[in-house]
Amino acid sequence: MKKFTKYILFISLGLLCSCSDYLDIVPDNVTTLDIVFNNKNTAQRYLANCYHFVPDHGSVKRIPGMGAGHECWFYTDKDSYFDNEVSFYIARGLQNTNAPYANYWDGEGGSKLPMFRAIRECNIFLSYVRDQHKVNDLTDSERKRWIAEVNVLKAYYHFFLFEHYGPIPIVDEALPVSTSSEGVKVTRMPVDQVVDFMVKLIDDSYKDLPPVITMEATEMGRLTQPAALALKAKILLWAASPLFNGNKDYANFRNEEGKPFINQEFSREKWVRTAEACKEAIESAETNGCQLYDCSMDMSYSQDLPEEIFYSMNIRQTVTERFNSELIWSVGKQGTNDLQKLSMACIVPSLQQGSGNGEVTGGILQSRAAGVYAPTLETAEQFYSKNGVPIDEDKEWLTNGNYDNRYTTRQVTSADKYNMRTGWTTAVLHFNREPRFYGSLGFDGSTWYGNGRTDVNDLNYVDGKYGRNSGNKWGFNYSITGYFAKKVVYYQNAITQSSQVVYEYPFPIIRLGDLYLMYAESLNEATEGDNNVPEEVYTYLRKVRERSGLKKGVLGQTEDIGDVRVAWEKYSNDPTKPKTKDGMRSIIKQERKIELALEGHQYNDLRRWKDASKELSKSIKGWNVQGEIEEDFYKVTTLFVPRAFTTKDYLWPIKKQDLQVDDKLIQTYGW
């Protein structure tokens, strides 16, 4: 959705506290606040200020999901060129208690957005707008809507903290300045209590939100009923997931009374509740016009596109097409300017990554096509084969030797001309993959639809070996893995040697495809017994898979592979996998990794599933990007060996200084 215009109140108004001051205290200049809430116009600016704290979810630097995991990697651990001192440092195992990275608790460590200050602003707003004697020129419907919006925002800001810290303080009102020093201290609350608080805020408010935004020019990005219900579903999904549902690894993480912050008993009912919330959110979204996106909705010439490009563009456009029908909620777009330039490969022959391709500002190279946000080899391998099953399960891949020989090379023929450059030699791994693979990733020899070339017979392509146009040509600003995050780069951008036109877009916070997969996961987990998978699980997976081109009649496919039961029966060496709860759990997890790749979900999913200990302890691998010829380039190279991801890494630490200021706070377990 479009960005809701963000008005930031001037510091001279005295409304903003220091970054480290997360205590929820009403400022002493109440007279100024009385003036602010004296009329609708200034009060509306304060409403916009409450939205201001929603992070740009496409920011590689500041959103942990974008950079703190192993989905992508960077060519250097220094911030000289791209100023990534935040999330990537967490990926490298450098999180700490003295000066935590991406510290949204205080608004430090590069985060710049203190969530407790955001909550404080919401509470101040509510304290005034709820008063019928304030903002007298508001209509009743406007007042109800504004209150509902800020209540849901308050739930969201608590949730953003909850995702990272688990048990957090609940801050539900603005305290007067007369409150004693003891009275302003806060304490962490049990996970279940935090969840109930957030959900109640939404339940009590969402009906006063509009079902859709009608004034698109000025209001896109503001909360709607579907957005609020989708947020509620995501909150409950986290509460039901293994990290917070009977996690005995945190048995010793307790409050002052000795009670566990995380309930030690598994509850299937939490999954039932999540499934119900997901269904309610889906029905609200679909009733109000939300639908899975395909590029025929916006690309006037899409009907003339070959199937290979059409379905690969579906996944790109789902993210990058501004204001598209699949977005349930998104706010802001500034982060996607940097994201696109950090992800873009140098695909124009005359385009350079060096002195001609950017300028140094404050020691940071503002490159037009840096290509440094580099998907890892593991990310490339997680996509399905063209048959819609994992490549390490695909019987065709296994019997013809493609899987064992996936790191060897072969020449591209005209049969693959829309995905790869004919005559190019590239890895066997890059052949016979599903359309989302080609839509999400750029790689040596791959085509790149857009950036001035939309003639399907004369496309841009990636030339990624050492010293070549898209490779390590200048010693900086290059893909360390040999892959590029094509999915997040809008096809109509025009980045050339002489100019750059980058179309920013609001990065998805929640989109319908994500909600469908949340519903499938929660339904599967809510069902008793291992051989009783509900039919709706298959139905909602099918919706996502078919949009991606995994269906009968597409790309010569003769089987109904949108149905995972058919795909696994026909092509997998584990044909009964979709018929069991455990098997479907594995399938749904991989489907989320593929469908939501490069959108900042995988790191958080691995944490809530408690899979991070295994997955984020693996070495980071890519191609040998120092290789000048195929024989050297296509050698698997270990780029980084991380320290083991342990129990303490699942939840983030509180800064030591905060513990000294507030002795009621308890440090996160393990830190």
Coordinates of C-alpha atoms in Angstrom, one line a residue, residues 138-522:
L138 CA -13.6 15.5 15.4
T139 CA -16.7 13.5 14.4
D140 CA -17.6 10.5 16.4
S141 CA -16.6 8.2 13.5
E142 CA -13.3 9.9 13.1
R143 CA -12.6 9.7 16.8
K144 CA -13.4 6.0 16.9
R145 CA -11.2 5.3 13.9
W146 CA -8.3 7.2 15.2
I147 CA -8.5 5.4 18.6
A148 CA -8.7 2.1 16.8
E149 CA -5.7 2.8 14.6
V150 CA -3.5 3.8 17.6
N151 CA -4.6 0.8 19.7
V152 CA -3.6 -1.5 16.8
L153 CA -0.4 0.4 16.4
K154 CA 0.3 0.0 20.1
A155 CA -0.3 -3.8 19.7
Y156 CA 2.1 -3.8 16.7
Y157 CA 4.9 -2.0 18.6
H158 CA 4.5 -4.4 21.5
F159 CA 4.6 -7.3 19.0
F160 CA 7.7 -6.0 17.3
L161 CA 9.5 -6.1 20.6
F162 CA 7.9 -9.4 21.5
E163 CA 9.3 -11.0 18.3
H164 CA 12.8 -10.3 19.4
Y165 CA 12.7 -10.2 23.2
G166 CA 9.9 -12.6 24.1
P167 CA 8.6 -11.5 27.5
I168 CA 8.4 -7.7 27.6
P169 CA 6.9 -5.1 29.8
I170 CA 3.3 -4.2 29.0
V171 CA 2.9 -0.4 28.8
D172 CA -0.7 0.5 28.7
E173 CA -0.9 4.1 29.9
A174 CA 1.1 7.3 30.0
L175 CA 2.3 8.0 33.5
P176 CA 2.2 11.6 34.8
V177 CA 5.4 13.3 35.6
S178 CA 4.5 13.2 39.3
T179 CA 5.1 9.4 39.3
S180 CA 7.8 8.4 41.7
S181 CA 11.1 6.9 40.4
E182 CA 9.9 3.5 41.7
G183 CA 6.6 3.9 40.0
V184 CA 8.1 4.4 36.5
K185 CA 10.1 1.1 36.7
V186 CA 8.8 -1.7 34.5
T187 CA 9.1 -5.4 34.6
R188 CA 8.9 -8.2 32.0
M189 CA 5.6 -10.0 31.8
P190 CA 4.9 -13.7 30.9
V191 CA 4.6 -14.4 27.2
D192 CA 1.0 -15.6 27.5
Q193 CA 0.0 -12.4 29.3
V194 CA 1.7 -10.2 26.7
V195 CA 0.0 -12.1 23.9
D196 CA -3.5 -11.7 25.5
F197 CA -2.8 -8.0 25.9
M198 CA -1.9 -7.5 22.3
V199 CA -4.8 -9.6 21.0
K200 CA -7.3 -7.8 23.2
L201 CA -6.2 -4.4 21.9
I202 CA -7.0 -5.6 18.4
D203 CA -10.2 -7.4 19.3
D204 CA -11.5 -4.3 21.0
S205 CA -10.6 -2.0 18.1
Y206 CA -10.6 -3.5 14.7
K207 CA -14.3 -3.1 14.0
D208 CA -13.8 0.7 14.1
L209 CA -11.3 0.6 11.3
P210 CA -12.3 0.9 7.7
P211 CA -12.5 -2.4 5.7
V212 CA -10.6 -0.7 2.8
I213 CA -8.9 2.6 2.2
T214 CA -11.0 4.7 -0.1
M215 CA -9.0 7.9 -0.1
E216 CA -6.0 6.3 -1.7
A217 CA -4.1 9.5 -2.4
T218 CA -3.8 10.5 1.2
E219 CA -4.5 7.4 3.4
M220 CA -2.9 4.3 1.8
G221 CA -0.8 2.7 4.5
R222 CA -3.2 3.4 7.3
L223 CA -4.6 0.4 9.1
T224 CA -7.7 -1.5 7.9
Q225 CA -9.7 -4.3 9.4
P226 CA -7.9 -6.9 7.3
A227 CA -4.5 -5.5 8.4
A228 CA -5.5 -5.6 12.1
L229 CA -6.8 -9.2 11.9
A230 CA -3.7 -10.3 10.0
L231 CA -1.6 -8.8 12.7
K232 CA -3.6 -10.6 15.3
A233 CA -3.1 -13.9 13.4
K234 CA 0.6 -13.4 13.3
I235 CA 0.8 -12.6 17.0
L236 CA -1.1 -15.9 17.8
L237 CA 1.1 -17.8 15.3
W238 CA 4.2 -16.8 17.3
A239 CA 2.5 -17.7 20.6
A240 CA 1.6 -21.1 19.3
S241 CA 5.0 -21.8 17.8
P242 CA 7.7 -24.0 19.6
L243 CA 9.7 -21.0 20.8
F244 CA 6.9 -19.9 23.1
N245 CA 4.7 -23.0 23.4
G246 CA 6.1 -25.4 25.9
N247 CA 9.7 -24.5 25.3
K248 CA 11.6 -26.3 28.1
D249 CA 14.9 -24.8 27.0
Y250 CA 13.7 -21.7 28.8
A251 CA 12.5 -23.4 31.9
N252 CA 15.0 -21.4 34.0
F253 CA 14.0 -18.0 32.5
R254 CA 11.8 -16.9 35.4
N255 CA 10.4 -13.7 37.0
E256 CA 11.1 -12.6 40.5
E257 CA 8.4 -14.9 41.8
G258 CA 10.1 -17.9 40.3
K259 CA 7.4 -18.4 37.6
P260 CA 8.6 -19.2 34.0
F261 CA 8.2 -16.4 31.5
I262 CA 7.4 -19.0 28.9
N263 CA 4.7 -21.5 29.6
Q264 CA 6.3 -24.9 30.0
E265 CA 3.3 -26.9 28.9
F266 CA 2.5 -27.4 25.2
S267 CA -1.0 -26.3 24.2
R268 CA -2.5 -27.5 21.0
E269 CA -5.4 -25.1 21.7
K270 CA -3.0 -22.3 20.8
W271 CA -2.8 -23.6 17.3
V272 CA -6.5 -24.0 17.1
R273 CA -6.9 -20.4 18.1
T274 CA -4.3 -19.3 15.5
A275 CA -6.1 -21.2 12.7
E276 CA -9.3 -19.5 13.6
A277 CA -7.6 -16.1 13.6
C278 CA -6.0 -16.8 10.2
K279 CA -9.3 -17.8 8.7
E280 CA -11.0 -14.7 10.0
A281 CA -8.2 -12.5 8.6
I282 CA -8.3 -14.3 5.2
E283 CA -12.1 -13.9 4.9
S284 CA -11.8 -10.2 5.8
A285 CA -9.0 -9.6 3.3
E286 CA -10.7 -11.5 0.4
T287 CA -14.1 -9.9 1.1
N288 CA -12.5 -6.5 0.8
G289 CA -10.8 -7.2 -2.5
C290 CA -7.4 -8.7 -1.5
Q291 CA -6.2 -11.5 -3.8
L292 CA -3.1 -13.2 -4.8
Y293 CA -1.2 -11.1 -7.3
D294 CA -0.2 -12.1 -10.8
C295 CA 1.6 -9.8 -13.2
S296 CA -1.3 -9.7 -15.7
M297 CA -2.9 -7.2 -13.3
D298 CA -0.4 -4.5 -14.0
M299 CA 1.8 -5.5 -17.0
S300 CA -0.3 -4.6 -20.1
Y301 CA 1.8 -6.9 -22.3
S302 CA 2.0 -9.8 -19.9
Q303 CA -0.2 -12.0 -22.0
D304 CA 2.6 -11.9 -24.6
L305 CA 5.2 -13.1 -22.2
P306 CA 6.5 -16.7 -22.4
E307 CA 5.3 -18.8 -19.4
E308 CA 8.9 -18.9 -18.0
I309 CA 9.0 -15.1 -17.7
F310 CA 5.4 -14.6 -16.7
Y311 CA 5.5 -16.9 -13.7
S312 CA 9.0 -15.7 -12.6
M313 CA 7.7 -12.2 -12.8
N314 CA 4.7 -13.1 -10.6
I315 CA 7.0 -13.5 -7.6
R316 CA 9.0 -10.3 -8.3
Q317 CA 5.9 -8.2 -8.9
T318 CA 4.2 -9.5 -5.8
V319 CA 6.8 -7.6 -3.8
T320 CA 7.8 -4.7 -6.0
E321 CA 4.6 -3.7 -7.7
R322 CA 3.4 -0.7 -5.7
F323 CA 0.0 -0.8 -4.1
N324 CA -0.8 -4.3 -5.5
S325 CA -3.8 -6.4 -4.6
E326 CA -1.9 -8.8 -2.4
L327 CA -0.6 -6.3 0.1
I328 CA -2.6 -6.4 3.4
W329 CA -0.4 -3.9 5.2
S330 CA 2.8 -2.0 4.4
V331 CA 4.0 1.4 5.5
G332 CA 6.9 3.4 4.1
K333 CA 9.2 3.0 1.1
Q334 CA 12.5 4.7 1.9
G335 CA 14.2 1.4 2.7
T336 CA 13.5 0.0 -0.7
N337 CA 15.7 2.5 -2.5
D338 CA 18.8 1.2 -0.7
L339 CA 17.5 -2.4 -0.9
Q340 CA 17.2 -2.3 -4.7
K341 CA 20.6 -0.7 -5.2
L342 CA 22.2 -3.2 -2.8
S343 CA 20.6 -6.1 -4.6
M344 CA 20.9 -5.0 -8.3
A345 CA 23.5 -6.7 -10.5
C346 CA 25.5 -4.6 -13.0
I347 CA 23.7 -5.9 -16.0
V348 CA 24.2 -3.0 -18.4
P349 CA 27.5 -3.5 -20.3
S350 CA 28.7 0.0 -19.8
L351 CA 27.6 0.2 -16.1
Q352 CA 30.4 0.1 -13.6
Q353 CA 30.4 -0.6 -9.9
G354 CA 33.4 1.7 -9.3
S355 CA 34.0 5.4 -9.6
G356 CA 31.5 5.9 -12.4
N357 CA 28.7 4.2 -10.5
G358 CA 28.2 6.2 -7.4
E359 CA 29.6 8.9 -5.2
V360 CA 31.0 8.7 -1.7
T361 CA 28.9 10.4 0.9
G362 CA 30.1 10.3 4.5
G363 CA 32.5 7.5 3.7
I364 CA 29.7 5.4 2.2
L365 CA 29.6 4.6 -1.5
Q366 CA 26.1 5.3 -2.8
S367 CA 26.3 2.8 -5.6
R368 CA 23.6 2.4 -8.3
A369 CA 24.1 -1.4 -8.6
A370 CA 26.2 -2.6 -5.8
G371 CA 24.9 -6.2 -5.8
V372 CA 26.2 -6.7 -2.2
Y373 CA 23.0 -8.2 -0.8
A374 CA 23.9 -11.6 -2.0
P375 CA 21.7 -14.7 -1.5
T376 CA 23.7 -17.7 -0.3
L377 CA 24.1 -21.1 -2.0
E378 CA 21.8 -22.6 0.6
T379 CA 19.1 -20.1 -0.4
A380 CA 19.5 -21.2 -4.1
E381 CA 19.3 -24.8 -3.2
Q382 CA 16.0 -24.5 -1.2
F383 CA 13.9 -23.8 -4.2
Y384 CA 12.0 -26.7 -5.8
S385 CA 12.7 -28.5 -9.0
K386 CA 10.4 -27.8 -11.9
N387 CA 8.3 -30.7 -10.6
G388 CA 7.5 -28.8 -7.4
V389 CA 9.5 -30.9 -4.9
P390 CA 12.8 -30.4 -3.2
I391 CA 15.8 -31.2 -5.5
D392 CA 17.2 -33.7 -3.0
E393 CA 13.9 -35.6 -3.2
D394 CA 13.2 -35.3 -6.9
K395 CA 13.5 -38.8 -8.4
E396 CA 14.4 -37.3 -11.8
W397 CA 17.3 -35.3 -10.2
L398 CA 18.4 -38.3 -8.2
T399 CA 18.3 -40.9 -11.0
N400 CA 19.9 -38.8 -13.7
G401 CA 22.7 -37.6 -11.5
N402 CA 21.7 -34.0 -11.5
Y403 CA 21.6 -33.7 -7.7
D404 CA 25.0 -35.3 -7.1
N405 CA 26.5 -33.3 -10.0
R406 CA 24.7 -30.0 -9.3
Y407 CA 27.9 -28.1 -8.8
T408 CA 29.3 -29.2 -12.1
T409 CA 28.5 -27.2 -15.3
R410 CA 26.7 -27.5 -18.6
Q411 CA 25.9 -25.3 -21.5
V412 CA 22.6 -23.5 -21.9
T413 CA 20.6 -24.4 -25.0
S414 CA 17.8 -22.5 -26.6
A415 CA 15.3 -24.5 -24.6
D416 CA 16.2 -22.4 -21.5
K417 CA 16.7 -19.1 -23.4
Y418 CA 14.2 -17.2 -21.3
N419 CA 15.9 -18.1 -18.0
M420 CA 19.5 -18.2 -19.0
R421 CA 21.6 -16.9 -21.9
T422 CA 21.9 -19.4 -24.7
G423 CA 25.5 -20.7 -25.1
W424 CA 26.5 -19.8 -21.6
T425 CA 28.0 -22.4 -19.3
T426 CA 26.6 -22.4 -15.8
A427 CA 25.9 -24.8 -12.9
V428 CA 23.7 -27.8 -13.3
L429 CA 22.0 -26.5 -10.1
H430 CA 20.5 -23.7 -12.3
F431 CA 18.6 -26.0 -14.7
N432 CA 15.1 -27.4 -14.4
R433 CA 14.1 -25.3 -11.4
E434 CA 10.7 -23.8 -10.6
P435 CA 9.8 -20.3 -11.8
R436 CA 10.2 -18.7 -8.4
F437 CA 13.9 -19.7 -8.5
Y438 CA 14.4 -17.6 -11.7
G439 CA 12.2 -14.8 -10.5
S440 CA 14.0 -14.5 -7.1
L441 CA 17.6 -15.0 -8.0
G442 CA 20.1 -13.6 -10.5
F443 CA 23.2 -15.6 -11.2
D444 CA 26.0 -15.9 -13.7
G445 CA 24.4 -16.4 -17.1
S446 CA 20.8 -15.7 -15.9
T447 CA 18.6 -13.4 -17.8
W448 CA 17.3 -10.2 -16.1
Y449 CA 13.9 -9.0 -17.3
G450 CA 13.7 -5.2 -17.1
N451 CA 16.1 -2.3 -16.6
G452 CA 15.3 -1.0 -20.1
R453 CA 15.0 -4.4 -21.8
T454 CA 11.7 -6.2 -22.0
D455 CA 12.2 -7.8 -25.4
V456 CA 12.1 -11.4 -24.4
N457 CA 14.5 -12.3 -27.2
D458 CA 17.1 -9.6 -26.2
L459 CA 17.2 -9.5 -22.4
N460 CA 19.8 -8.2 -20.0
Y461 CA 21.9 -11.0 -18.4
V462 CA 24.3 -11.4 -15.5
D463 CA 28.0 -11.8 -16.3
G464 CA 29.2 -12.7 -12.8
K465 CA 32.8 -14.0 -13.0
Y466 CA 35.8 -12.2 -11.6
G467 CA 36.6 -9.0 -13.5
R468 CA 33.4 -9.2 -15.5
N469 CA 30.6 -6.6 -15.6
S470 CA 28.5 -8.2 -12.8
G471 CA 31.3 -9.7 -10.9
N472 CA 34.1 -8.5 -8.6
K473 CA 35.5 -6.0 -11.0
W474 CA 36.6 -3.2 -8.6
G475 CA 37.5 -5.0 -5.3
F476 CA 34.3 -3.7 -3.6
N477 CA 30.6 -3.7 -4.2
Y478 CA 30.1 -7.2 -5.5
S479 CA 28.2 -10.3 -4.7
I480 CA 30.3 -12.5 -2.4
T481 CA 28.2 -15.6 -3.2
G482 CA 27.7 -15.2 -7.0
Y483 CA 23.9 -14.7 -6.5
F484 CA 21.8 -11.5 -6.7
A485 CA 18.4 -10.7 -5.0
K486 CA 16.5 -10.1 -8.2
K487 CA 13.2 -10.5 -6.5
V488 CA 13.3 -7.2 -4.7
V489 CA 14.3 -5.1 -7.7
Y490 CA 11.5 -3.5 -9.7
Y491 CA 11.7 -4.3 -13.3
Q492 CA 11.0 -0.8 -14.6
N493 CA 14.0 0.7 -12.8
A494 CA 16.4 2.3 -15.2
I495 CA 20.0 2.2 -13.9
T496 CA 22.5 3.2 -16.5
Q497 CA 26.0 4.7 -16.6
S498 CA 24.7 8.2 -16.9
S499 CA 21.6 8.1 -14.7
Q500 CA 19.5 6.1 -12.3
V501 CA 15.7 5.9 -11.9
V502 CA 14.8 3.7 -8.9
Y503 CA 11.1 3.3 -8.2
E504 CA 10.6 2.9 -4.5
Y505 CA 7.8 0.7 -3.3
P506 CA 6.2 -0.1 0.2
F507 CA 7.8 -3.3 1.4
P508 CA 5.2 -5.9 2.6
I509 CA 4.7 -6.3 6.3
I510 CA 1.9 -8.8 5.7
R511 CA 0.7 -10.1 2.4
L512 CA -2.0 -12.6 1.5
G513 CA 0.4 -15.3 0.4
D514 CA 2.0 -15.2 3.8
L515 CA -1.4 -15.4 5.5
Y516 CA -2.4 -18.4 3.4
L517 CA 0.8 -20.2 4.5
M518 CA 0.2 -19.2 8.1
Y519 CA -3.3 -20.7 7.9
A520 CA -2.0 -24.0 6.4
E521 CA 0.7 -24.3 9.1
S522 CA -1.7 -23.6 12.0

